[in-house]
Short mmCIF file of C-alpha atoms (C1' of nucleotides) in Angstrom, two decimals:
data_model
loop_
_atom_site.label_atom_id
_atom_site.label_comp_id
_atom_site.label_asym_id
_atom_site.label_seq_id
_atom_site.Cartn_x
_atom_site.Cartn_y
_atom_site.Cartn_z
CA UNK A 1 69.80 3.82 148.43
CA UNK A 2 67.21 6.35 147.48
CA UNK A 3 65.97 6.21 143.95
CA UNK A 4 63.14 7.98 142.26
CA UNK A 5 60.11 7.68 144.49
CA UNK A 6 57.27 9.47 142.82
CA UNK A 7 53.80 9.04 144.21
CA UNK A 8 55.10 7.85 147.56
CA UNK A 9 53.20 9.07 150.61
CA UNK A 10 56.46 9.60 152.47
CA UNK A 11 57.33 12.06 149.82
CA UNK A 12 54.43 14.28 150.57
CA UNK A 13 50.76 14.53 151.27
CA UNK A 14 48.92 14.57 148.96
CA UNK A 15 51.22 12.61 146.76
CA UNK A 16 52.10 15.15 144.11
CA UNK A 17 54.31 17.87 145.50
CA UNK A 18 58.08 17.96 145.00
CA UNK A 19 60.44 16.56 147.60
CA UNK A 20 62.54 18.81 149.83
CA UNK A 21 66.11 18.22 151.02
CA UNK A 22 64.88 17.19 154.44
CA UNK A 23 62.52 14.74 152.88
CA UNK A 24 65.27 13.23 150.79
CA UNK A 25 67.35 12.73 153.93
CA UNK A 26 64.36 11.16 155.54
CA UNK A 27 63.88 8.76 152.67
CA UNK A 28 67.48 7.58 153.01
CA UNK A 29 66.67 6.60 156.54
CA UNK A 30 63.59 4.58 155.93
CA UNK A 31 63.46 3.22 152.44
CA UNK A 32 65.15 -0.13 152.19
CA UNK A 33 64.75 -0.59 148.46
CA UNK A 34 62.43 -1.13 145.57
CA UNK A 35 60.64 -4.27 144.55
CA UNK A 36 59.19 -5.28 141.22
CA UNK A 37 56.53 -7.96 141.23
CA UNK A 38 54.70 -9.85 138.50
CA UNK A 39 50.94 -9.82 137.97
CA UNK A 40 49.11 -12.13 140.36
CA UNK A 41 51.63 -11.87 143.17
CA UNK A 42 50.27 -11.95 146.71
CA UNK A 43 51.92 -9.03 148.50
CA UNK A 44 50.18 -9.45 151.83
CA UNK A 45 48.25 -12.40 153.12
CA UNK A 46 45.28 -12.08 155.46
CA UNK A 47 46.29 -13.25 158.92
CA UNK A 48 50.00 -12.98 158.26
CA UNK A 49 52.41 -10.38 159.46
CA UNK A 50 54.70 -9.13 156.75
CA UNK A 51 58.05 -7.72 157.91
CA UNK A 52 57.88 -5.32 155.00
CA UNK A 53 55.60 -2.45 154.21
CA UNK A 54 55.15 -1.02 150.75
CA UNK A 55 54.19 2.07 148.90
CA UNK A 56 52.96 1.54 145.39
CA UNK A 57 55.09 3.40 142.87
CA UNK A 58 53.56 1.90 139.77
CA UNK A 59 51.00 -0.69 138.73
CA UNK A 60 47.63 -1.75 140.06
CA UNK A 61 46.27 -4.39 142.38
CA UNK A 62 43.49 -5.19 144.78
CA UNK A 63 42.81 -5.79 148.44
CA UNK A 64 40.35 -8.48 149.39
CA UNK A 65 38.99 -10.55 152.21
CA UNK A 66 38.09 -14.20 151.91
CA UNK A 67 35.05 -15.49 153.81
CA UNK A 68 34.66 -18.89 155.43
CA UNK A 69 32.50 -20.14 152.57
CA UNK A 70 35.02 -19.13 149.92
CA UNK A 71 33.30 -15.91 148.85
CA UNK A 72 35.60 -12.99 148.26
CA UNK A 73 35.03 -9.32 149.00
CA UNK A 74 37.26 -6.92 147.16
CA UNK A 75 37.86 -4.20 149.70
CA UNK A 76 39.55 -1.68 147.44
CA UNK A 77 41.59 -1.25 144.32
CA UNK A 78 45.24 -0.46 144.79
CA UNK A 79 46.79 2.33 142.75
CA UNK A 80 50.06 4.28 142.79
CA UNK A 81 50.57 6.19 146.01
CA UNK A 82 48.73 3.63 148.12
CA UNK A 83 50.33 2.40 151.30
CA UNK A 84 50.23 -1.36 151.83
CA UNK A 85 50.58 -2.99 155.19
CA UNK A 86 49.51 -0.38 157.70
CA UNK A 87 47.56 -2.99 159.61
CA UNK A 88 50.53 -5.32 159.68
CA UNK A 89 52.67 -2.45 160.86
CA UNK A 90 50.50 -1.10 163.58
CA UNK A 91 48.30 -4.02 164.58
CA UNK A 92 49.68 -7.50 164.71
CA UNK A 93 48.48 -8.90 161.45
CA UNK A 94 46.86 -8.05 158.18
CA UNK A 95 43.09 -8.24 158.03
CA UNK A 96 42.95 -8.58 154.28
CA UNK A 97 45.12 -9.83 151.43
CA UNK A 98 46.75 -7.67 148.79
CA UNK A 99 47.46 -8.92 145.30
CA UNK A 100 48.96 -7.37 142.18
CA UNK A 101 46.93 -7.50 138.98
CA UNK A 102 49.56 -5.87 136.79
CA UNK A 103 53.27 -5.94 137.39
CA UNK A 104 54.02 -3.44 140.13
CA UNK A 105 56.90 -1.37 141.37
CA UNK A 106 56.95 -1.00 145.13
CA UNK A 107 58.87 1.14 147.57
CA UNK A 108 59.91 -1.08 150.48
CA UNK A 109 60.10 -0.18 154.18
CA UNK A 110 61.03 -2.17 157.18
CA UNK A 111 58.13 -2.73 159.52
CA UNK A 112 60.26 -2.19 162.58
CA UNK A 113 61.25 1.30 161.57
CA UNK A 114 57.65 2.43 161.92
CA UNK A 115 58.02 3.13 165.60
CA UNK A 116 61.12 5.17 164.96
CA UNK A 117 59.05 7.20 162.55
CA UNK A 118 56.56 8.04 165.27
CA UNK A 119 59.36 9.08 167.61
CA UNK A 120 61.48 11.13 165.24
CA UNK A 121 59.14 12.33 162.52
CA UNK A 122 55.81 13.45 163.96
CA UNK A 123 54.78 15.06 160.66
CA UNK A 124 55.17 11.74 158.90
CA UNK A 125 53.39 9.91 161.68
CA UNK A 126 50.61 12.40 161.25
CA UNK A 127 50.56 11.71 157.53
CA UNK A 128 50.31 8.04 158.24
CA UNK A 129 47.30 8.58 160.46
CA UNK A 130 45.86 10.79 157.78
CA UNK A 131 46.22 7.92 155.33
CA UNK A 132 44.52 5.56 157.73
CA UNK A 133 41.65 7.99 158.18
CA UNK A 134 41.39 8.39 154.43
CA UNK A 135 41.24 4.65 153.99
CA UNK A 136 38.51 4.52 156.59
CA UNK A 137 36.64 7.17 154.67
CA UNK A 138 36.71 5.23 151.42
CA UNK A 139 35.69 2.01 153.07
CA UNK A 140 32.72 3.86 154.53
CA UNK A 141 31.80 5.15 151.09
CA UNK A 142 32.07 1.70 149.60
CA UNK A 143 29.94 0.30 152.40
CA UNK A 144 27.24 2.80 151.54
CA UNK A 145 27.52 1.90 147.87
CA UNK A 146 27.19 -1.83 148.46
CA UNK A 147 24.61 -1.48 151.20
CA UNK A 148 22.20 0.98 149.63
CA UNK A 149 22.55 1.23 145.87
CA UNK A 150 21.03 -0.85 143.05
CA UNK A 151 23.38 -2.58 140.63
CA UNK A 152 23.58 0.07 137.95
CA UNK A 153 24.32 2.82 140.41
CA UNK A 154 26.96 0.71 142.12
CA UNK A 155 28.71 0.08 138.87
CA UNK A 156 28.53 3.71 137.80
CA UNK A 157 29.86 4.85 141.16
CA UNK A 158 32.67 2.33 141.08
CA UNK A 159 33.82 3.12 137.56
CA UNK A 160 33.60 6.82 138.20
CA UNK A 161 35.72 6.51 141.29
CA UNK A 162 38.37 4.50 139.46
CA UNK A 163 38.44 7.02 136.65
CA UNK A 164 38.62 10.02 138.96
CA UNK A 165 41.53 8.48 140.80
CA UNK A 166 43.22 7.67 137.56
CA UNK A 167 42.89 11.27 136.43
CA UNK A 168 44.00 12.61 139.81
CA UNK A 169 47.12 10.47 139.63
CA UNK A 170 47.89 11.70 136.14
CA UNK A 171 47.45 8.22 134.70
CA UNK A 172 44.82 9.32 132.21
CA UNK A 173 44.40 12.61 130.46
CA UNK A 174 41.66 11.74 128.02
CA UNK A 175 38.61 9.50 128.42
CA UNK A 176 40.70 6.33 128.54
CA UNK A 177 42.06 4.58 131.59
CA UNK A 178 43.83 1.32 132.38
CA UNK A 179 41.46 -1.11 134.02
CA UNK A 180 43.35 -4.37 134.36
CA UNK A 181 40.69 -6.17 136.37
CA UNK A 182 38.35 -8.99 135.49
CA UNK A 183 34.61 -8.57 135.70
CA UNK A 184 34.72 -10.96 138.63
CA UNK A 185 37.01 -8.54 140.46
CA UNK A 186 34.55 -5.76 139.84
CA UNK A 187 31.62 -7.95 140.86
CA UNK A 188 33.32 -8.94 144.09
CA UNK A 189 33.97 -5.30 144.87
CA UNK A 190 30.38 -4.29 144.26
CA UNK A 191 28.72 -7.25 145.92
CA UNK A 192 27.14 -8.48 142.68
CA UNK A 193 27.35 -11.71 140.70
CA UNK A 194 29.58 -11.78 137.63
CA UNK A 195 26.65 -12.43 135.37
CA UNK A 196 24.69 -9.47 136.61
CA UNK A 197 27.77 -7.27 136.50
CA UNK A 198 28.29 -8.28 132.91
CA UNK A 199 24.71 -7.52 131.96
CA UNK A 200 24.74 -4.17 133.72
CA UNK A 201 27.99 -3.35 131.98
CA UNK A 202 26.51 -4.26 128.65
CA UNK A 203 23.62 -1.90 129.32
CA UNK A 204 26.10 0.92 129.89
CA UNK A 205 27.96 -0.03 126.75
CA UNK A 206 24.77 -0.15 124.69
CA UNK A 207 23.86 3.31 125.85
CA UNK A 208 27.25 4.59 124.77
CA UNK A 209 28.29 5.57 128.28
CA UNK A 210 31.38 3.46 128.69
CA UNK A 211 33.45 1.11 126.59
CA UNK A 212 35.68 -1.53 128.12
CA UNK A 213 38.00 -3.51 125.89
CA UNK A 214 41.14 -5.50 126.65
CA UNK A 215 41.83 -3.92 129.99
CA UNK A 216 41.23 -0.40 128.78
CA UNK A 217 38.18 1.55 129.82
CA UNK A 218 36.76 4.49 127.91
CA UNK A 219 34.48 6.91 129.70
CA UNK A 220 32.43 8.12 126.74
CA UNK A 221 29.85 10.08 128.69
CA UNK A 222 31.17 11.29 132.02
CA UNK A 223 28.07 13.33 132.77
CA UNK A 224 25.79 10.44 132.00
CA UNK A 225 27.81 8.20 134.26
CA UNK A 226 27.80 10.74 137.09
CA UNK A 227 24.07 10.94 136.59
CA UNK A 228 23.62 7.20 136.96
CA UNK A 229 25.73 7.36 140.08
CA UNK A 230 23.29 9.95 141.44
CA UNK A 231 26.26 12.07 142.20
CA UNK A 232 25.70 15.52 143.52
CA UNK A 233 27.42 17.79 140.94
CA UNK A 234 28.88 19.92 143.74
CA UNK A 235 30.11 16.98 145.76
CA UNK A 236 32.82 15.88 143.38
CA UNK A 237 34.48 19.24 143.57
CA UNK A 238 34.49 18.89 147.33
CA UNK A 239 35.76 15.38 147.13
CA UNK A 240 38.40 15.97 144.50
CA UNK A 241 41.32 16.55 146.88
CA UNK A 242 40.79 13.13 148.41
CA UNK A 243 42.24 10.63 146.03
CA UNK B 1 40.43 18.97 185.38
CA UNK B 2 40.85 15.25 185.09
CA UNK B 3 38.00 13.15 186.32
CA UNK B 4 37.36 9.48 186.06
CA UNK B 5 38.01 8.45 182.48
CA UNK B 6 37.41 4.74 182.24
CA UNK B 7 37.30 3.17 178.81
CA UNK B 8 39.13 6.06 177.25
CA UNK B 9 41.66 5.19 174.56
CA UNK B 10 44.06 7.78 175.92
CA UNK B 11 44.08 5.84 179.11
CA UNK B 12 45.45 2.77 177.49
CA UNK B 13 45.28 0.40 174.63
CA UNK B 14 43.32 -1.78 174.79
CA UNK B 15 40.96 0.17 176.92
CA UNK B 16 41.09 -1.81 180.13
CA UNK B 17 44.44 -1.45 181.85
CA UNK B 18 45.02 0.88 184.82
CA UNK B 19 46.40 4.39 184.35
CA UNK B 20 49.94 5.29 185.31
CA UNK B 21 51.15 8.58 186.85
CA UNK B 22 52.52 9.71 183.51
CA UNK B 23 49.23 8.98 181.88
CA UNK B 24 47.39 10.97 184.50
CA UNK B 25 49.65 13.93 183.84
CA UNK B 26 49.04 13.48 180.17
CA UNK B 27 45.30 13.49 180.66
CA UNK B 28 45.51 16.81 182.48
CA UNK B 29 47.12 18.22 179.41
CA UNK B 30 44.62 17.13 176.86
CA UNK B 31 41.24 16.49 178.35
CA UNK B 32 39.15 19.63 178.39
CA UNK B 33 36.15 18.18 180.20
CA UNK B 34 33.25 15.82 180.09
CA UNK B 35 30.00 16.13 178.24
CA UNK B 36 26.67 14.48 178.82
CA UNK B 37 24.26 14.34 175.91
CA UNK B 38 20.65 13.22 175.53
CA UNK B 39 19.48 10.45 173.23
CA UNK B 40 19.16 11.56 169.63
CA UNK B 41 21.87 14.20 169.79
CA UNK B 42 23.99 14.70 166.69
CA UNK B 43 27.59 14.72 167.90
CA UNK B 44 29.25 15.09 164.53
CA UNK B 45 27.72 16.11 161.26
CA UNK B 46 28.91 14.81 157.90
CA UNK B 47 30.78 17.55 156.08
CA UNK B 48 31.30 19.66 159.17
CA UNK B 49 34.47 20.14 161.15
CA UNK B 50 33.92 19.87 164.87
CA UNK B 51 36.41 21.73 167.06
CA UNK B 52 35.99 19.00 169.64
CA UNK B 53 36.86 15.34 169.61
CA UNK B 54 35.34 12.81 171.94
CA UNK B 55 35.93 9.51 173.56
CA UNK B 56 32.82 7.63 174.61
CA UNK B 57 32.81 6.94 178.33
CA UNK B 58 29.28 5.63 178.55
CA UNK B 59 26.23 5.09 176.38
CA UNK B 60 25.69 3.98 172.80
CA UNK B 61 25.21 5.61 169.45
CA UNK B 62 25.75 5.16 165.75
CA UNK B 63 27.75 6.50 162.84
CA UNK B 64 26.04 6.86 159.49
CA UNK B 65 26.31 8.31 156.04
CA UNK B 66 23.42 9.86 154.18
CA UNK B 67 23.21 9.36 150.40
CA UNK B 68 21.95 11.83 147.83
CA UNK B 69 18.62 10.04 147.56
CA UNK B 70 18.00 10.09 151.30
CA UNK B 71 19.06 6.52 152.00
CA UNK B 72 21.13 6.01 155.09
CA UNK B 73 24.01 3.63 155.66
CA UNK B 74 24.84 2.93 159.27
CA UNK B 75 28.61 2.62 159.22
CA UNK B 76 29.11 1.33 162.74
CA UNK B 77 27.67 1.23 166.21
CA UNK B 78 29.34 3.39 168.80
CA UNK B 79 30.16 1.92 172.18
CA UNK B 80 32.24 2.95 175.21
CA UNK B 81 35.92 3.35 174.38
CA UNK B 82 35.23 4.53 170.84
CA UNK B 83 36.97 7.61 169.57
CA UNK B 84 34.76 10.09 167.71
CA UNK B 85 36.07 12.67 165.31
CA UNK B 86 39.37 11.28 164.08
CA UNK B 87 38.49 12.32 160.55
CA UNK B 88 37.62 15.81 161.68
CA UNK B 89 40.88 15.94 163.58
CA UNK B 90 43.20 14.66 160.95
CA UNK B 91 41.44 15.37 157.68
CA UNK B 92 39.49 18.52 157.22
CA UNK B 93 35.98 17.33 157.77
CA UNK B 94 33.91 14.43 158.95
CA UNK B 95 32.84 11.94 156.33
CA UNK B 96 29.97 10.58 158.35
CA UNK B 97 27.61 11.73 161.08
CA UNK B 98 27.57 10.47 164.65
CA UNK B 99 24.44 10.38 166.76
CA UNK B 100 23.65 9.21 170.27
CA UNK B 101 20.87 6.68 170.71
CA UNK B 102 21.03 6.57 174.49
CA UNK B 103 22.23 9.37 176.70
CA UNK B 104 26.00 9.40 176.56
CA UNK B 105 28.92 10.55 178.65
CA UNK B 106 31.80 11.83 176.57
CA UNK B 107 35.40 12.76 177.29
CA UNK B 108 36.15 15.97 175.41
CA UNK B 109 39.39 16.98 173.66
CA UNK B 110 40.34 20.01 171.72
CA UNK B 111 40.94 19.31 168.08
CA UNK B 112 43.90 21.63 167.92
CA UNK B 113 45.82 19.75 170.58
CA UNK B 114 46.03 16.74 168.30
CA UNK B 115 49.15 17.99 166.60
CA UNK B 116 50.77 18.59 169.97
CA UNK B 117 50.02 14.98 170.74
CA UNK B 118 51.94 13.82 167.69
CA UNK B 119 54.89 15.99 168.63
CA UNK B 120 55.13 15.25 172.33
CA UNK B 121 53.56 11.85 172.81
CA UNK B 122 54.54 9.47 170.06
CA UNK B 123 53.14 6.47 171.96
CA UNK B 124 49.74 8.09 172.00
CA UNK B 125 50.01 9.10 168.39
CA UNK B 126 50.81 5.49 167.69
CA UNK B 127 47.72 4.44 169.63
CA UNK B 128 45.64 6.80 167.59
CA UNK B 129 46.90 5.29 164.37
CA UNK B 130 46.23 1.90 165.83
CA UNK B 131 42.65 2.96 166.43
CA UNK B 132 42.33 4.21 162.88
CA UNK B 133 43.66 0.92 161.55
CA UNK B 134 41.25 -0.96 163.78
CA UNK B 135 38.37 1.09 162.47
CA UNK B 136 39.49 0.33 158.96
CA UNK B 137 39.54 -3.34 159.83
CA UNK B 138 35.97 -3.34 161.08
CA UNK B 139 34.71 -1.41 158.11
CA UNK B 140 36.32 -4.00 155.88
CA UNK B 141 34.59 -6.77 157.78
CA UNK B 142 31.27 -5.02 157.53
CA UNK B 143 31.79 -4.50 153.82
CA UNK B 144 32.29 -8.23 153.39
CA UNK B 145 29.17 -8.90 155.44
CA UNK B 146 27.00 -6.56 153.41
CA UNK B 147 28.57 -7.46 150.09
CA UNK B 148 28.60 -11.24 150.29
CA UNK B 149 26.22 -12.62 152.88
CA UNK B 150 22.50 -13.44 152.68
CA UNK B 151 20.14 -11.73 155.10
CA UNK B 152 20.11 -14.29 157.88
CA UNK B 153 23.86 -14.55 158.00
CA UNK B 154 24.22 -10.78 157.99
CA UNK B 155 21.89 -10.46 160.93
CA UNK B 156 23.57 -13.26 162.86
CA UNK B 157 26.99 -11.77 162.23
CA UNK B 158 25.84 -8.32 163.28
CA UNK B 159 24.17 -9.42 166.49
CA UNK B 160 27.10 -11.61 167.39
CA UNK B 161 29.50 -8.77 166.92
CA UNK B 162 27.45 -6.44 169.08
CA UNK B 163 27.21 -9.05 171.78
CA UNK B 164 30.90 -9.90 171.71
CA UNK B 165 31.80 -6.24 172.04
CA UNK B 166 29.35 -5.86 174.86
CA UNK B 167 30.94 -8.76 176.71
CA UNK B 168 34.47 -7.53 176.00
CA UNK B 169 33.56 -4.14 177.46
CA UNK B 170 32.12 -5.74 180.57
CA UNK B 171 28.66 -4.44 179.76
CA UNK B 172 27.07 -7.89 179.83
CA UNK B 173 28.01 -10.91 181.86
CA UNK B 174 25.09 -13.20 181.06
CA UNK B 175 23.19 -13.70 177.81
CA UNK B 176 21.57 -10.26 177.96
CA UNK B 177 22.82 -7.07 176.41
CA UNK B 178 21.55 -3.53 175.93
CA UNK B 179 20.51 -2.98 172.33
CA UNK B 180 18.94 0.47 172.19
CA UNK B 181 18.57 0.57 168.41
CA UNK B 182 15.51 0.39 166.18
CA UNK B 183 15.12 -2.31 163.59
CA UNK B 184 15.58 0.41 161.00
CA UNK B 185 19.00 1.16 162.47
CA UNK B 186 19.92 -2.49 162.19
CA UNK B 187 18.49 -2.71 158.67
CA UNK B 188 20.47 0.33 157.55
CA UNK B 189 23.62 -1.19 158.96
CA UNK B 190 23.09 -4.51 157.20
CA UNK B 191 21.88 -3.15 153.89
CA UNK B 192 18.42 -4.69 154.25
CA UNK B 193 14.89 -3.31 154.32
CA UNK B 194 13.18 -2.95 157.70
CA UNK B 195 10.50 -5.41 156.72
CA UNK B 196 12.94 -8.10 155.76
CA UNK B 197 15.04 -7.44 158.84
CA UNK B 198 11.97 -7.86 160.97
CA UNK B 199 11.02 -11.11 159.30
CA UNK B 200 14.52 -12.51 159.57
CA UNK B 201 14.60 -11.50 163.21
CA UNK B 202 11.31 -13.26 163.81
CA UNK B 203 12.73 -16.42 162.30
CA UNK B 204 15.61 -16.29 164.79
CA UNK B 205 13.18 -15.65 167.63
CA UNK B 206 10.95 -18.54 166.56
CA UNK B 207 13.91 -20.87 166.56
CA UNK B 208 14.78 -19.80 170.09
CA UNK B 209 18.12 -18.34 169.09
CA UNK B 210 17.65 -14.76 170.21
CA UNK B 211 15.05 -12.70 172.02
CA UNK B 212 14.84 -8.94 171.64
CA UNK B 213 12.46 -7.02 173.83
CA UNK B 214 12.31 -3.35 174.80
CA UNK B 215 15.88 -2.55 173.91
CA UNK B 216 17.28 -5.64 175.58
CA UNK B 217 18.67 -8.51 173.59
CA UNK B 218 19.01 -12.04 174.86
CA UNK B 219 21.40 -14.42 173.12
CA UNK B 220 19.71 -17.70 173.93
CA UNK B 221 21.83 -19.90 171.71
CA UNK B 222 25.26 -18.48 171.11
CA UNK B 223 26.47 -21.55 169.28
CA UNK B 224 23.47 -21.58 167.01
CA UNK B 225 23.99 -17.93 166.21
CA UNK B 226 27.69 -18.42 165.51
CA UNK B 227 26.65 -21.26 163.26
CA UNK B 228 24.27 -19.10 161.28
CA UNK B 229 27.03 -16.54 160.95
CA UNK B 230 29.22 -19.30 159.45
CA UNK B 231 31.84 -18.32 161.91
CA UNK B 232 34.99 -20.30 162.08
CA UNK B 233 35.10 -21.56 165.71
CA UNK B 234 38.82 -20.77 165.95
CA UNK B 235 38.49 -17.33 164.46
CA UNK B 236 36.72 -15.74 167.39
CA UNK B 237 39.56 -16.62 169.71
CA UNK B 238 41.90 -14.95 167.30
CA UNK B 239 39.63 -11.97 166.98
CA UNK B 240 38.81 -11.55 170.64
CA UNK B 241 41.51 -8.99 171.48
CA UNK B 242 40.13 -6.67 168.82
CA UNK B 243 37.14 -5.04 170.30
"C1'" DC C 1 45.35 -28.63 119.14
"C1'" DG C 2 43.38 -29.20 123.45
"C1'" DT C 3 42.75 -26.72 127.75
"C1'" DT C 4 41.77 -23.00 130.57
"C1'" DC C 5 40.17 -18.59 131.70
"C1'" DC C 6 37.21 -14.92 130.72
"C1'" DG C 7 33.36 -12.69 128.63
"C1'" DT C 8 28.61 -13.12 126.88
"C1'" DT C 9 23.86 -14.46 126.70
"C1'" DG C 10 19.34 -16.72 127.69
"C1'" DA C 11 16.13 -19.16 130.85
"C1'" DT C 12 14.66 -19.89 135.31
"C1'" DC C 13 14.32 -19.30 140.25
"C1'" DT C 14 14.76 -17.02 144.80
"C1'" DT C 15 15.66 -13.59 147.82
"C1'" DA C 16 14.61 -9.54 149.34
"C1'" DG C 17 12.10 -5.10 148.33
"C1'" DT C 18 7.74 -2.61 148.16
"C1'" DC C 19 3.11 -1.71 149.45
"C1'" DA C 20 -0.40 -1.75 152.69
"C1'" DA C 21 -2.60 -2.24 156.96
"C1'" DA C 22 -3.06 -3.47 161.60
"C1'" DG C 23 -1.07 -3.79 166.55
"C1'" DG C 24 1.33 -1.87 170.46
"C1'" DG C 25 3.38 1.47 173.78
"C1'" DG C 26 4.61 5.77 175.56
"C1'" DG C 27 4.05 10.41 175.70
"C1'" DT C 28 1.23 14.68 175.62
"C1'" DG C 29 -2.51 17.46 176.08
"C1'" DG C 30 -7.29 17.99 176.98
"C1'" DC D 1 -7.61 9.73 183.52
"C1'" DC D 2 -8.61 9.22 179.02
"C1'" DA D 3 -7.86 9.94 174.17
"C1'" DC D 4 -5.19 10.72 170.60
"C1'" DC D 5 -1.01 10.58 168.14
"C1'" DC D 6 3.35 9.26 166.77
"C1'" DC D 7 6.78 6.01 166.21
"C1'" DC D 8 8.04 1.40 165.97
"C1'" DT D 9 6.95 -3.36 165.17
"C1'" DT D 10 4.58 -7.01 162.91
"C1'" DT D 11 2.29 -9.45 159.19
"C1'" DG D 12 0.51 -10.63 154.58
"C1'" DA D 13 0.32 -10.08 149.49
"C1'" DC D 14 2.64 -8.91 145.57
"C1'" DT D 15 6.70 -7.53 142.74
"C1'" DA D 16 11.15 -7.11 141.08
"C1'" DA D 17 16.06 -7.13 141.24
"C1'" DG D 18 19.47 -9.93 141.05
"C1'" DA D 19 21.32 -14.93 141.74
"C1'" DT D 20 21.90 -19.31 139.72
"C1'" DC D 21 22.33 -22.54 136.05
"C1'" DA D 22 23.83 -23.65 131.63
"C1'" DA D 23 25.95 -23.17 127.37
"C1'" DC D 24 28.86 -21.06 123.93
"C1'" DG D 25 32.62 -18.01 121.86
"C1'" DG D 26 37.09 -16.33 121.77
"C1'" DA D 27 41.75 -15.45 123.15
"C1'" DA D 28 45.97 -17.00 125.34
"C1'" DC D 29 48.94 -20.57 126.29
"C1'" DG D 30 51.42 -24.81 126.72
#
DNA sequence: CGTTCCGTTGATCTTAGTCAAAGGGGGTGG
DNA sequence: CCACCCCCTTTGACTAAGATCAACGGAACG
């Protein structure tokens, strides 16, 4: 059964273009169904090997690693169009956990059909590799953020990135975006303590740059934020196509 | 011309097994030659799009990103078997730079043949995706290291990882390994200042845990180091196959 | 109506960064 | 062969960014 599958990577790359007849046929072959999950559901568990792979159709979540001492590193935020479970599919087990923070709608694939995809659909296999390379790119960026930037710049960079993605995905038109995370989630992503994250956030709020209330974030001064992030004004144009 | 290509991912996955007839034929098709570079050579430049992709046959190097303000984040250390240029091959440009720190021997491929690989050699395409996923895995680990660990633990984790790889690649049998990097390189990888890296290193030396002299590193107390890294004793067995 | 989770804030402490200066080597040129 | 220089390492003194600790407020929820 193929239902509406917007924002699915199998549909196209990048995730926006319309689906062709051939692609629809293809979907019939691979998609095994859709899955709706509640907030707080663990979709993938570090060290496990899920038989199912997902594409996010709707909702948000996060990927994280847990360290021996209980600390948590949020590896990335999950948004519509993201592919979940590549590691489980191609290596033998997941290296991080994935959890929903809102309710999510997922497009479900069978892990075992992945090899068939490589054999019969080289373009899609290529897309998959493209996705993996993209993921690698963003992890590298995040590593640079956490490794080299002071708190304020980290926060600005992180919020900006979330907002840009949100806009790119058509989830926000104006200055508002859904941000269903806790400050602890943000802190764990940026490598900061909750307290310091909160204080840094307050500083941004006091300066009228952002406004975060009840899971909704308002970017009141995009330029100012980009400035705090030390972002090269040209670079974001260059980077725009990479969501 | 196909010459000796040990440690090349195209040869096999993981990089150790012997090459079959079919694989030799395959190599003839894709390998365009070998390249020897001096220390300090920039192999890939962030933002550029190299027409050539490489596999490291011998020597060591590093990948890094440069931030707007001149800071540098070392993204990973490059060792034999590593594939260089996946992003250039599959996306449109490199997202980080790659530089040799010793002289290196490289196996050269043409970027344009990558698509042919996906069409005609699905197993190899699969391997390539596997490599990308592996890279993603290690970046995630490094992110957790930089984001959550204090200096000493970061250093211990980093050195341990370098040593384990070195052993896995057959480059060290005993407690010694080649470590041709500067302390600044290490600091930029761990998100620390050189000064603090140096002091932390001295502490390890004073406790007889490691000994680093003239580009050679001696792991004098592996257990002690693993302890400082808070490494789960079982985990390294699990992680061993992933180089 | 208590409990729990999250956000907020202040006080204090520690880790790691910055600044500065002094030792090596190893290479190059006089 | 020596001298100088450059790059890297090492060390100490000082500073600051951010962590930790602690306490309170509010909203959601059973």
